[in-house]
mmCIF file of C-alpha atoms in Angstrom:
data_model
loop_
_atom_site.group_PDB
_atom_site.id
_atom_site.type_symbol
_atom_site.label_atom_id
_atom_site.label_comp_id
_atom_site.label_asym_id
_atom_site.label_seq_id
_atom_site.Cartn_x
_atom_site.Cartn_y
_atom_site.Cartn_z
ATOM 1 C CA MET A 1 -73.874 51.669 10.101
ATOM 2 C CA SER A 2 -72.173 53.577 12.779
ATOM 3 C CA ILE A 3 -68.720 55.108 12.714
ATOM 4 C CA ASN A 4 -66.473 54.566 15.788
ATOM 5 C CA PRO A 5 -64.907 58.005 16.582
ATOM 6 C CA ASN A 6 -62.039 56.314 18.368
ATOM 7 C CA SER A 7 -61.153 54.054 15.429
ATOM 8 C CA LYS A 8 -57.484 54.238 14.124
ATOM 9 C CA GLN A 9 -57.067 57.158 11.618
ATOM 10 C CA ILE A 10 -56.425 56.010 7.993
ATOM 11 C CA ASN A 11 -54.646 58.090 5.536
ATOM 12 C CA TYR A 12 -53.704 57.765 1.878
ATOM 13 C CA GLU A 13 -50.128 56.718 1.370
ATOM 14 C CA LYS A 14 -47.808 56.974 -1.746
ATOM 15 C CA ARG A 15 -47.796 53.501 -3.109
ATOM 16 C CA ILE A 16 -46.744 51.604 -6.100
ATOM 17 C CA VAL A 17 -49.577 49.324 -7.061
ATOM 18 C CA ALA A 18 -50.082 46.471 -9.441
ATOM 19 C CA PHE A 19 -53.518 45.072 -10.586
ATOM 20 C CA VAL A 20 -53.190 41.641 -12.271
ATOM 21 C CA ASP A 21 -55.877 39.163 -13.318
ATOM 22 C CA ILE A 22 -56.110 35.756 -15.063
ATOM 23 C CA LEU A 23 -56.716 35.864 -18.808
ATOM 24 C CA GLY A 24 -59.734 33.750 -19.915
ATOM 25 C CA PHE A 25 -60.809 32.957 -16.477
ATOM 26 C CA LYS A 26 -64.485 32.603 -17.139
ATOM 27 C CA GLN A 27 -63.717 29.970 -19.918
ATOM 28 C CA ILE A 28 -61.268 28.110 -17.529
ATOM 29 C CA ILE A 29 -64.000 28.036 -14.811
ATOM 30 C CA LYS A 30 -66.618 26.688 -17.303
ATOM 31 C CA ASP A 31 -64.153 24.028 -18.594
ATOM 32 C CA SER A 32 -63.211 23.018 -15.058
ATOM 33 C CA GLU A 33 -66.799 21.737 -14.436
ATOM 34 C CA THR A 34 -66.197 18.840 -16.820
ATOM 35 C CA ASN A 35 -62.386 18.710 -16.985
ATOM 36 C CA LYS A 36 -60.664 17.601 -13.661
ATOM 37 C CA ASN A 37 -57.167 18.535 -14.891
ATOM 38 C CA LYS A 38 -58.529 22.050 -15.594
ATOM 39 C CA LEU A 39 -60.139 22.147 -12.046
ATOM 40 C CA ARG A 40 -56.777 21.031 -10.496
ATOM 41 C CA ILE A 41 -54.705 23.606 -12.433
ATOM 42 C CA ILE A 42 -57.029 26.669 -11.601
ATOM 43 C CA HIS A 43 -57.407 25.584 -8.010
ATOM 44 C CA GLN A 44 -53.695 25.372 -7.593
ATOM 45 C CA ALA A 45 -53.105 28.622 -9.344
ATOM 46 C CA LEU A 46 -55.539 30.494 -7.045
ATOM 47 C CA ASN A 47 -54.051 28.886 -4.070
ATOM 48 C CA PHE A 48 -50.503 30.099 -5.263
ATOM 49 C CA LEU A 49 -51.939 33.612 -5.759
ATOM 50 C CA LYS A 50 -53.428 33.493 -2.319
ATOM 51 C CA ASN A 51 -50.113 32.468 -0.748
ATOM 52 C CA GLN A 52 -48.811 35.833 -2.211
ATOM 53 C CA GLU A 53 -50.817 37.660 0.508
ATOM 54 C CA LYS A 54 -48.055 36.692 3.084
ATOM 55 C CA PRO A 55 -45.704 39.740 3.278
ATOM 56 C CA GLY A 56 -42.668 37.369 3.658
ATOM 57 C CA VAL A 57 -42.887 36.167 0.169
ATOM 58 C CA TRP A 58 -42.042 39.708 -1.136
ATOM 59 C CA GLY A 59 -38.427 39.683 0.172
ATOM 60 C CA LEU A 60 -35.426 40.591 -1.790
ATOM 61 C CA GLN A 61 -34.073 37.021 -2.935
ATOM 62 C CA LEU A 62 -34.857 37.592 -6.722
ATOM 63 C CA ALA A 63 -33.538 41.202 -6.752
ATOM 64 C CA GLU A 64 -30.442 40.664 -4.631
ATOM 65 C CA MET A 65 -29.052 38.362 -7.291
ATOM 66 C CA GLU A 66 -28.762 41.217 -9.737
ATOM 67 C CA GLU A 67 -25.311 43.143 -9.873
ATOM 68 C CA ASP A 68 -27.217 46.427 -10.111
ATOM 69 C CA ALA A 69 -28.824 45.747 -6.727
ATOM 70 C CA GLN A 70 -25.585 44.487 -5.158
ATOM 71 C CA LYS A 71 -23.936 47.818 -5.833
ATOM 72 C CA ARG A 72 -26.571 49.384 -3.594
ATOM 73 C CA ARG A 73 -27.985 48.964 -0.125
ATOM 74 C CA LEU A 74 -29.655 45.680 -0.445
ATOM 75 C CA THR A 75 -32.007 46.329 2.518
ATOM 76 C CA ASP A 76 -33.790 48.970 0.262
ATOM 77 C CA PHE A 77 -34.989 46.316 -1.910
ATOM 78 C CA ASP A 78 -36.609 44.326 0.825
ATOM 79 C CA LEU A 79 -40.487 44.649 0.481
ATOM 80 C CA SER A 80 -41.368 42.161 3.126
ATOM 81 C CA LYS A 81 -42.479 44.856 5.677
ATOM 82 C CA ARG A 82 -44.145 47.319 3.410
ATOM 83 C CA THR A 83 -46.235 45.138 1.038
ATOM 84 C CA SER A 84 -49.968 44.544 1.145
ATOM 85 C CA CYS A 85 -51.486 42.001 -1.186
ATOM 86 C CA THR A 86 -55.163 40.987 -1.630
ATOM 87 C CA CYS A 87 -56.628 38.309 -3.857
ATOM 88 C CA PHE A 88 -60.131 38.144 -5.009
ATOM 89 C CA SER A 89 -61.577 35.868 -7.505
ATOM 90 C CA ASP A 90 -59.305 35.990 -10.535
ATOM 91 C CA SER A 91 -57.429 39.087 -9.613
ATOM 92 C CA ILE A 92 -54.509 40.112 -7.273
ATOM 93 C CA VAL A 93 -53.690 43.571 -6.156
ATOM 94 C CA ILE A 94 -50.163 44.170 -4.654
ATOM 95 C CA SER A 95 -49.082 47.560 -3.263
ATOM 96 C CA VAL A 96 -45.915 48.739 -1.717
ATOM 97 C CA ARG A 97 -45.250 51.862 0.165
ATOM 98 C CA ALA A 98 -42.964 54.225 -1.744
ATOM 99 C CA ASP A 99 -43.017 57.415 0.456
ATOM 100 C CA ASP A 100 -39.362 57.095 1.127
ATOM 101 C CA ASN A 101 -38.398 57.850 -2.353
ATOM 102 C CA LYS A 102 -37.062 54.363 -2.968
ATOM 103 C CA VAL A 103 -39.088 54.063 -6.152
ATOM 104 C CA ASN A 104 -36.352 52.557 -8.186
ATOM 105 C CA GLU A 105 -35.622 49.778 -5.520
ATOM 106 C CA VAL A 106 -39.339 49.028 -4.802
ATOM 107 C CA THR A 107 -40.063 48.830 -8.501
ATOM 108 C CA SER A 108 -37.160 46.348 -9.131
ATOM 109 C CA THR A 109 -38.355 43.869 -6.413
ATOM 110 C CA MET A 110 -41.926 44.115 -7.413
ATOM 111 C CA ILE A 111 -41.291 43.388 -11.030
ATOM 112 C CA ALA A 112 -38.792 40.486 -10.213
ATOM 113 C CA ASN A 113 -41.400 38.819 -8.054
ATOM 114 C CA LEU A 114 -44.316 39.366 -10.596
ATOM 115 C CA SER A 115 -42.223 38.045 -13.272
ATOM 116 C CA TYR A 116 -41.583 34.909 -11.009
ATOM 117 C CA ILE A 117 -45.379 34.611 -10.279
ATOM 118 C CA GLY A 118 -46.119 34.881 -14.055
ATOM 119 C CA ALA A 119 -43.609 32.383 -15.138
ATOM 120 C CA LYS A 120 -44.672 29.874 -12.521
ATOM 121 C CA LEU A 121 -48.374 30.108 -13.583
ATOM 122 C CA LEU A 122 -47.449 30.134 -17.326
ATOM 123 C CA THR A 123 -45.916 26.636 -17.029
ATOM 124 C CA GLU A 124 -49.319 25.638 -15.774
ATOM 125 C CA GLY A 125 -51.032 27.232 -18.802
ATOM 126 C CA ILE A 126 -52.217 30.269 -16.843
ATOM 127 C CA LEU A 127 -51.773 33.712 -18.540
ATOM 128 C CA LEU A 128 -51.716 36.815 -16.651
ATOM 129 C CA ARG A 129 -52.342 40.440 -17.652
ATOM 130 C CA GLY A 130 -51.913 43.595 -15.515
ATOM 131 C CA ALA A 131 -50.639 46.997 -15.053
ATOM 132 C CA MET A 132 -48.506 48.977 -12.574
ATOM 133 C CA THR A 133 -48.710 52.534 -11.591
ATOM 134 C CA ILE A 134 -47.951 54.919 -8.552
ATOM 135 C CA GLY A 135 -50.169 57.260 -6.586
ATOM 136 C CA LYS A 136 -52.290 57.568 -3.464
ATOM 137 C CA LEU A 137 -53.779 54.473 -1.979
ATOM 138 C CA ILE A 138 -55.087 52.908 1.025
ATOM 139 C CA HIS A 139 -54.392 49.220 1.309
ATOM 140 C CA THR A 140 -55.058 47.747 4.683
ATOM 141 C CA ASP A 141 -54.172 44.173 6.081
ATOM 142 C CA SER A 142 -57.866 43.307 6.249
ATOM 143 C CA GLY A 143 -58.070 43.610 2.398
ATOM 144 C CA ILE A 144 -59.674 47.152 2.019
ATOM 145 C CA ILE A 145 -58.324 48.915 -1.014
ATOM 146 C CA MET A 146 -59.345 52.445 -2.221
ATOM 147 C CA GLY A 147 -57.800 55.085 -4.167
ATOM 148 C CA GLN A 148 -56.964 56.711 -7.503
ATOM 149 C CA ALA A 149 -53.965 54.591 -8.047
ATOM 150 C CA LEU A 150 -55.935 51.367 -7.959
ATOM 151 C CA ILE A 151 -58.460 52.831 -10.439
ATOM 152 C CA GLU A 152 -55.740 53.842 -12.766
ATOM 153 C CA ALA A 153 -54.088 50.375 -12.590
ATOM 154 C CA TYR A 154 -57.368 48.699 -13.282
ATOM 155 C CA GLU A 155 -58.138 50.873 -16.145
ATOM 156 C CA LEU A 156 -54.691 50.329 -17.673
ATOM 157 C CA GLU A 157 -54.995 46.612 -17.354
ATOM 158 C CA THR A 158 -58.505 46.466 -18.842
ATOM 159 C CA ASN A 159 -58.124 49.024 -21.784
ATOM 160 C CA VAL A 160 -54.370 49.149 -22.612
ATOM 161 C CA ALA A 161 -52.507 45.855 -21.717
ATOM 162 C CA LYS A 162 -54.549 43.792 -24.089
ATOM 163 C CA HIS A 163 -51.963 40.908 -24.182
ATOM 164 C CA ALA A 164 -50.391 38.545 -21.462
ATOM 165 C CA ARG A 165 -48.159 41.271 -20.092
ATOM 166 C CA ILE A 166 -47.981 43.809 -17.307
ATOM 167 C CA VAL A 167 -47.689 47.449 -18.592
ATOM 168 C CA ILE A 168 -46.283 50.305 -16.610
ATOM 169 C CA SER A 169 -47.957 53.666 -16.449
ATOM 170 C CA LYS A 170 -46.393 56.878 -17.708
ATOM 171 C CA LYS A 171 -46.663 58.263 -14.194
ATOM 172 C CA LEU A 172 -44.475 55.539 -12.789
ATOM 173 C CA LEU A 173 -42.011 55.552 -15.844
ATOM 174 C CA ASP A 174 -41.581 59.270 -15.165
ATOM 175 C CA GLN A 175 -40.024 58.346 -11.687
ATOM 176 C CA LEU A 176 -37.743 55.553 -12.855
ATOM 177 C CA ASN A 177 -34.177 55.931 -14.041
ATOM 178 C CA TYR A 178 -34.557 56.704 -17.730
ATOM 179 C CA PRO A 179 -32.537 57.330 -19.941
ATOM 180 C CA ILE A 180 -29.808 55.137 -18.871
ATOM 181 C CA THR A 181 -26.560 56.973 -19.815
ATOM 182 C CA THR A 182 -24.163 54.942 -17.544
ATOM 183 C CA LYS A 183 -24.034 51.519 -15.789
ATOM 184 C CA ARG A 184 -24.472 53.399 -12.496
ATOM 185 C CA ASP A 185 -27.927 54.287 -13.687
ATOM 186 C CA ARG A 186 -29.177 50.697 -13.936
ATOM 187 C CA TYR A 187 -31.519 49.030 -11.633
ATOM 188 C CA PRO A 188 -32.739 45.292 -11.850
ATOM 189 C CA TYR A 189 -35.930 46.253 -13.395
ATOM 190 C CA HIS A 190 -34.087 47.484 -16.424
ATOM 191 C CA GLN A 191 -33.521 43.866 -17.513
ATOM 192 C CA TYR A 192 -37.201 43.132 -17.350
ATOM 193 C CA LEU A 193 -38.837 46.104 -19.096
ATOM 194 C CA ASN A 194 -39.186 46.545 -22.831
ATOM 195 C CA ARG A 195 -40.805 48.928 -25.173
ATOM 196 C CA PHE A 196 -43.340 46.845 -27.113
ATOM 197 C CA GLU A 197 -44.284 47.495 -30.702
ATOM 198 C CA ASP A 198 -47.524 49.282 -29.736
ATOM 199 C CA GLY A 199 -45.571 51.813 -27.734
ATOM 200 C CA CYS A 200 -46.413 50.368 -24.234
ATOM 201 C CA VAL A 201 -43.564 49.748 -21.675
ATOM 202 C CA GLY A 202 -43.845 46.420 -19.542
ATOM 203 C CA PHE A 203 -42.812 42.874 -19.271
ATOM 204 C CA HIS A 204 -44.348 39.540 -19.843
ATOM 205 C CA GLN A 205 -44.390 36.185 -18.000
ATOM 206 C CA MET A 206 -41.425 34.602 -20.106
ATOM 207 C CA ILE A 207 -38.936 37.374 -19.303
ATOM 208 C CA TYR A 208 -38.247 35.676 -15.959
ATOM 209 C CA PHE A 209 -36.434 32.915 -17.808
ATOM 210 C CA GLN A 210 -34.127 35.218 -19.813
ATOM 211 C CA VAL A 211 -33.241 37.312 -16.884
ATOM 212 C CA LEU A 212 -32.577 34.586 -14.449
ATOM 213 C CA GLN A 213 -31.220 31.935 -16.583
ATOM 214 C CA SER A 214 -27.671 32.132 -15.122
ATOM 215 C CA TRP A 215 -29.064 31.835 -11.428
ATOM 216 C CA THR A 216 -27.667 28.929 -9.716
ATOM 217 C CA GLY A 217 -31.079 28.004 -8.632
ATOM 218 C CA MET A 218 -32.055 27.833 -12.277
ATOM 219 C CA LYS A 219 -30.786 24.408 -13.305
ATOM 220 C CA LYS A 220 -30.411 23.589 -16.975
ATOM 221 C CA GLY A 221 -32.966 20.719 -16.853
ATOM 222 C CA LYS A 222 -35.501 22.817 -15.049
ATOM 223 C CA LEU A 223 -35.114 25.652 -17.511
ATOM 224 C CA LYS A 224 -35.537 23.383 -20.388
ATOM 225 C CA SER A 225 -38.601 21.654 -18.899
ATOM 226 C CA ASP A 226 -40.357 24.928 -17.993
ATOM 227 C CA LEU A 227 -39.701 26.479 -21.407
ATOM 228 C CA LYS A 228 -41.141 23.300 -23.068
ATOM 229 C CA LYS A 229 -44.218 23.739 -21.056
ATOM 230 C CA VAL A 230 -44.455 27.400 -22.080
ATOM 231 C CA LYS A 231 -44.112 26.392 -25.767
ATOM 232 C CA GLN A 232 -46.884 23.782 -25.360
ATOM 233 C CA THR A 233 -49.190 26.324 -23.633
ATOM 234 C CA ILE A 234 -48.662 28.730 -26.576
ATOM 235 C CA ILE A 235 -49.076 25.806 -29.159
ATOM 236 C CA GLN A 236 -52.353 24.611 -27.514
ATOM 237 C CA GLY A 237 -53.723 28.164 -27.361
ATOM 238 C CA LEU A 238 -53.064 28.774 -30.993
ATOM 239 C CA ASP A 239 -54.666 25.335 -31.924
ATOM 240 C CA SER A 240 -57.815 25.983 -29.698
ATOM 241 C CA ALA A 241 -58.744 29.389 -31.105
ATOM 242 C CA PHE A 242 -60.371 28.503 -34.429
ATOM 243 C CA GLN A 243 -63.411 30.467 -33.754
ATOM 244 C CA PHE A 244 -61.840 33.143 -31.494
ATOM 245 C CA PRO A 245 -59.730 35.581 -33.371
ATOM 246 C CA ASP A 246 -59.075 37.852 -30.412
ATOM 247 C CA THR A 247 -57.792 34.755 -28.490
ATOM 248 C CA TYR A 248 -55.616 33.771 -31.490
ATOM 249 C CA ASP A 249 -54.101 37.279 -31.627
ATOM 250 C CA LYS A 250 -53.137 37.074 -27.944
ATOM 251 C CA PHE A 251 -51.374 33.774 -28.498
ATOM 252 C CA ARG A 252 -49.774 34.943 -31.757
ATOM 253 C CA TRP A 253 -48.395 37.977 -29.716
ATOM 254 C CA LEU A 254 -47.170 35.528 -27.102
ATOM 255 C CA LYS A 255 -45.439 33.416 -29.718
ATOM 256 C CA PHE A 256 -43.718 36.564 -31.137
ATOM 257 C CA GLU A 257 -42.401 37.372 -27.754
ATOM 258 C CA TYR A 258 -41.269 33.803 -27.030
ATOM 259 C CA ASP A 259 -39.229 33.826 -30.251
ATOM 260 C CA LYS A 260 -37.442 36.978 -28.952
ATOM 261 C CA ILE A 261 -36.396 35.413 -25.735
ATOM 262 C CA ILE A 262 -32.523 34.962 -25.554
ATOM 263 C CA ILE A 263 -31.450 31.778 -23.808
ATOM 264 C CA LEU A 264 -27.755 31.328 -24.006
ATOM 265 C CA THR A 265 -27.438 27.698 -23.601
ATOM 266 C CA ASP A 266 -27.833 25.659 -26.882
ATOM 267 C CA GLY A 267 -30.640 23.129 -26.939
ATOM 268 C CA VAL A 268 -32.660 24.519 -24.027
ATOM 269 C CA LYS A 269 -35.320 26.630 -25.758
ATOM 270 C CA GLN A 270 -37.156 24.935 -28.661
ATOM 271 C CA LYS A 271 -38.429 26.902 -31.486
ATOM 272 C CA ILE A 272 -42.289 27.261 -32.242
ATOM 273 C CA TYR A 273 -42.675 26.515 -35.841
ATOM 274 C CA GLU A 274 -45.163 28.099 -38.277
ATOM 275 C CA ILE A 275 -47.870 25.915 -39.609
ATOM 276 C CA ASN A 276 -46.234 23.610 -42.324
ATOM 277 C CA GLU A 277 -42.968 25.468 -42.075
ATOM 278 C CA ASN A 278 -40.827 23.731 -44.742
ATOM 279 C CA ILE A 279 -43.176 20.859 -44.849
ATOM 280 C CA SER A 280 -45.470 20.019 -47.854
ATOM 281 C CA GLY A 281 -49.050 19.806 -47.134
ATOM 282 C CA GLN A 282 -52.084 21.986 -45.969
ATOM 283 C CA ASN A 283 -52.413 21.269 -42.253
ATOM 284 C CA ILE A 284 -54.024 23.758 -40.041
ATOM 285 C CA HIS A 285 -52.411 22.898 -36.722
ATOM 286 C CA TYR A 286 -49.335 24.271 -35.054
ATOM 287 C CA SER A 287 -49.081 21.040 -33.056
ATOM 288 C CA TYR A 288 -48.792 18.827 -36.338
ATOM 289 C CA THR A 289 -45.740 20.881 -37.374
ATOM 290 C CA ASP A 290 -44.217 20.779 -33.837
ATOM 291 C CA LYS A 291 -44.705 16.945 -33.672
ATOM 292 C CA PHE A 292 -43.099 16.681 -37.179
ATOM 293 C CA TYR A 293 -39.947 18.249 -35.867
ATOM 294 C CA GLN A 294 -39.922 16.551 -32.563
ATOM 295 C CA LYS A 295 -39.867 13.152 -34.464
ATOM 296 C CA ARG A 296 -37.032 14.482 -36.598
ATOM 297 C CA ARG A 297 -34.981 15.520 -33.538
ATOM 298 C CA THR A 298 -35.551 12.187 -31.772
ATOM 299 C CA LYS A 299 -34.763 9.968 -34.903
ATOM 300 C CA ARG A 300 -31.420 8.063 -34.787
ATOM 301 C CA PRO A 301 -29.425 7.080 -37.741
ATOM 302 C CA VAL A 302 -29.485 3.337 -38.376
ATOM 303 C CA ALA A 303 -26.300 1.659 -37.654
ATOM 304 C CA LYS A 304 -24.564 -0.080 -40.592
#
């Protein structure tokens, strides 16, 4: 290998970086060899992630709808000209230049877009796990990525995230607007981030529906349909984990977070029942209880 002395100089930049991967990817690939539906889903999911490499998709559409963004200069939330995105296998790395001290704006748009990506994939049964941090990074258009920030994001995703969520490093949190003492302190990301029971701060794929439920582009029928798909993903995950306690724990966590989502319109979000909840019997499937209540909801009184 020879080094060209006239090649363009490359320097580390201050960047916010997210490392995200698909949970259970190995099993999905194994299943896809005999299950054409799984093959279709994972192929579409990977194509969708690959499409995120186009800088234009990281615009400010999702952030500009928020009142907290509209009170500021909207162009500061546009990431389309400072975002690099690289997909490989089941992972995606997104990084955005933050050297102009617009960390709050950059973080807002990144989180809004990542939540959209996560919600889109979750309706297809794909769970994501990841981490975000800030630090020195080289991320070129050719796909070269190197730097301590990437290592930290990867280690947080691998060792800390555990569930289907994206956690935020303390290093990044220290540069965000906390505590919030007045409405002027708020940025769009404040509606997405939560302090989980294990102490981590982050967001999960379902928060997209809570934050954007009043958006004109989020029609009631579409919202109801998407949440039904999410519910079925969780139920199927719970019922397929008889021999896999770790997998069961991940879907139990997801059910717990699903239960906490606030949807203001009645009848849009359906409950996920516990096994045999208010039903006599010793059934072992969540799907059985769900079907029982589905039949009860659709049953019509007989006309006299």
